[in-house]
Amino acid sequence: MRDTLFERYQGLQAYVGWTEDDARRLASAGPVLAAFFTDVVEDFYAEIDRHEETRHVLTGGASQQERLKRSLLGWLHELFGGRYDVAYVERRWRVGHRHFEIGLDQAFTNAAASRLKRRLAETVDRVFPGDSAAGRAIKVSLELIIDLDLAIIQDAYQTEFVRLREETERAARLAETQQIQEALAISEQALRAVLQAAPCMIVILNREGTIRYFSPYAEELTGYAAEELLGADYFSHFITSAELAAAIRAELAQTLAGTPTVGFTNPIRGRDGVQRWMVWNTQRIADYQQEPAVLAVGQDITALRQAQNRVVQNERLAAIGEMMAGLAHESRNALQRSQACLEMLALEITDRPQALRLVDRIQNAQDSLHQLYEEVRDYAAPIRLELGEHNLRRIMEDTWDNLLVERQGRIASLVFESSPGIPKARVDARAIEQVFRNILENALTASADPVEIRVRTSETAFDSRASLAVSIGDNGPGLDAETRTRIFEPFFTTKTKGTGLGMAIAKRLVEAHGGSISLDASAARGAEIVVIVPRDGPLEARS
């Protein structure tokens, strides 16, 4: 059991990208942060006292709470201890086992872990002030280790759930008296309560992939009601790739053969079309509704993957920024000398029109090169948002007014197809104006006169958050297949003088707000871009 449990833990470490660098980083930060651990513990138990659902499990009075505070303090020291061996994993496992015994609502386990993450992240920010690379790296490692602890606690909870289920099945087979039947009913009720309270996606599938059980948390996560999915095919609702479906079916077959799956990661698609990443553990159920079945317990790791991707992307952009800063510095003097020489040359050849045209072409080429330097530098620069409450329609109107020079001599109109009464959003007005400007400039370039640009604003939900959507469509010829696929890639352009960074910059700015930008493939004419931003701003700014 000890070795199998530790192997599971090592597998989870590999899936989330945990390395020895993370262990060393936390171990080195521990002594510096330890002075603040007592404050974190006091905050943790003060929050427990404020909620009846958590306070009721502390039945031992003040002495029990003091003992638990010492235990949590020890847990924090272990968290930054840098030693994550078999004994460490076993202690986490016992926490999940104890949660099952006392009937603790697992929603509060996740909420408590989230509170600890936040308090520890604030502590890291206090010790490492400013936007330091060391502080960011420590917070990423800290989030990984706490998520790994949660996974082990959930695994223990799931194992106890399976054990209870199998005991219930054995009781059913042995039911020969009314007394046993009553005991079975009580066990079933307890099992149902566990399923209802579990803060993870729980699905029971038969051999063909038909859904036999769909938990309340799964309903909340995916947007589907259990009633509409029971008896339906799991793969047609949640899996978009034939290759991925084949891989999952292989995991189901392996589980039915008696080998559980631990830490299998794959994306699922919810009712709203949004993709979420899940990590799964599975167990075989010998008899569920008179046939063998697979119990699958999934944890949503979308936020974790996004955080990891942002770290990697920011590191890449920082490297590009350093390179471009150095390149611009070295080349600026050369460009200035070249420009001065061209201006002097132009004075010498005023009587030679053809030669002057060549000089103009060289000067235009220099201007294009300088513009490219500036745009690449802007693309790679760190994004720092100045957030405020703004009306997106008003920003769109201001952007259109500021394009007066670009519209000079054109027949172009901006048409709003929705009412002006849209709620405000917490955004950086200048950043959103740059996004709108890049989209409108593309529309003006692609469309022939008379240009009609249609704008629709609406309320929507994105990533389970109240958001605002702005759809911007033109009456141009539309986009070919390659452009549809690559429109947001850096340096991809269909313009003869474009740098290919406009839409890539727009994508970075929108994602920095916690939103999304996409191409509406259903547009009947022209091209249509949809920008979505959360109404209350990016999560990072809120925390």
Coordinates of N, CA and C in Angstrom, one line a residue, residues 8 12 65 70 87 127 131 149 189 203 290 298 316 329 435-436 438 456 466 523 527:
R8 N 1.6 6.5 -7.0 CA 0.6 7.4 -7.5 C 1.0 8.9 -7.4
L12 N 1.4 11.8 -10.2 CA 0.7 13.1 -10.2 C 1.7 14.2 -10.3
Q65 N -9.0 22.6 19.3 CA -8.6 23.6 18.3 C -7.1 24.0 18.4
R70 N -1.6 23.5 16.1 CA -0.3 23.0 16.1 C 0.0 22.0 14.9
A87 N 6.5 9.0 3.7 CA 5.9 9.4 5.0 C 5.1 10.6 4.8
V127 N 7.3 39.2 1.5 CA 8.8 38.9 1.6 C 9.5 39.2 0.4
D131 N 7.2 42.8 -8.5 CA 7.0 41.7 -9.5 C 8.2 40.9 -9.7
D149 N -1.2 18.0 -2.7 CA -1.8 17.5 -1.4 C -3.3 17.3 -1.6
Q189 N -28.0 5.3 1.5 CA -28.3 6.7 1.8 C -27.0 7.4 2.1
V203 N -18.5 10.4 -12.3 CA -19.3 9.8 -13.4 C -19.2 8.3 -13.3
Q290 N -26.7 -4.0 -12.1 CA -26.6 -5.4 -12.6 C -25.6 -5.5 -13.8
G298 N -13.1 13.0 -11.3 CA -12.2 14.0 -12.0 C -12.1 15.3 -11.2
R316 N 9.0 33.3 -22.3 CA 9.4 33.5 -23.7 C 9.3 34.9 -24.1
H329 N 18.6 49.0 -29.6 CA 19.7 49.9 -29.1 C 20.9 49.9 -30.1
V435 N -7.2 47.1 -28.7 CA -7.8 45.9 -29.3 C -8.8 46.3 -30.3
F436 N -9.7 47.2 -30.0 CA -10.7 47.6 -30.9 C -10.1 48.3 -32.2
N438 N -7.1 47.7 -33.5 CA -6.5 46.7 -34.4 C -7.6 46.0 -35.2
R456 N -22.1 44.5 -32.0 CA -23.1 44.0 -31.1 C -22.5 43.9 -29.7
A466 N -19.6 36.2 -14.9 CA -20.4 37.1 -15.7 C -19.5 38.0 -16.5
A523 N -20.4 33.5 -39.0 CA -20.7 34.8 -39.7 C -21.2 34.6 -41.1
A527 N -16.0 39.2 -42.1 CA -15.3 38.6 -41.0 C -15.9 39.1 -39.7

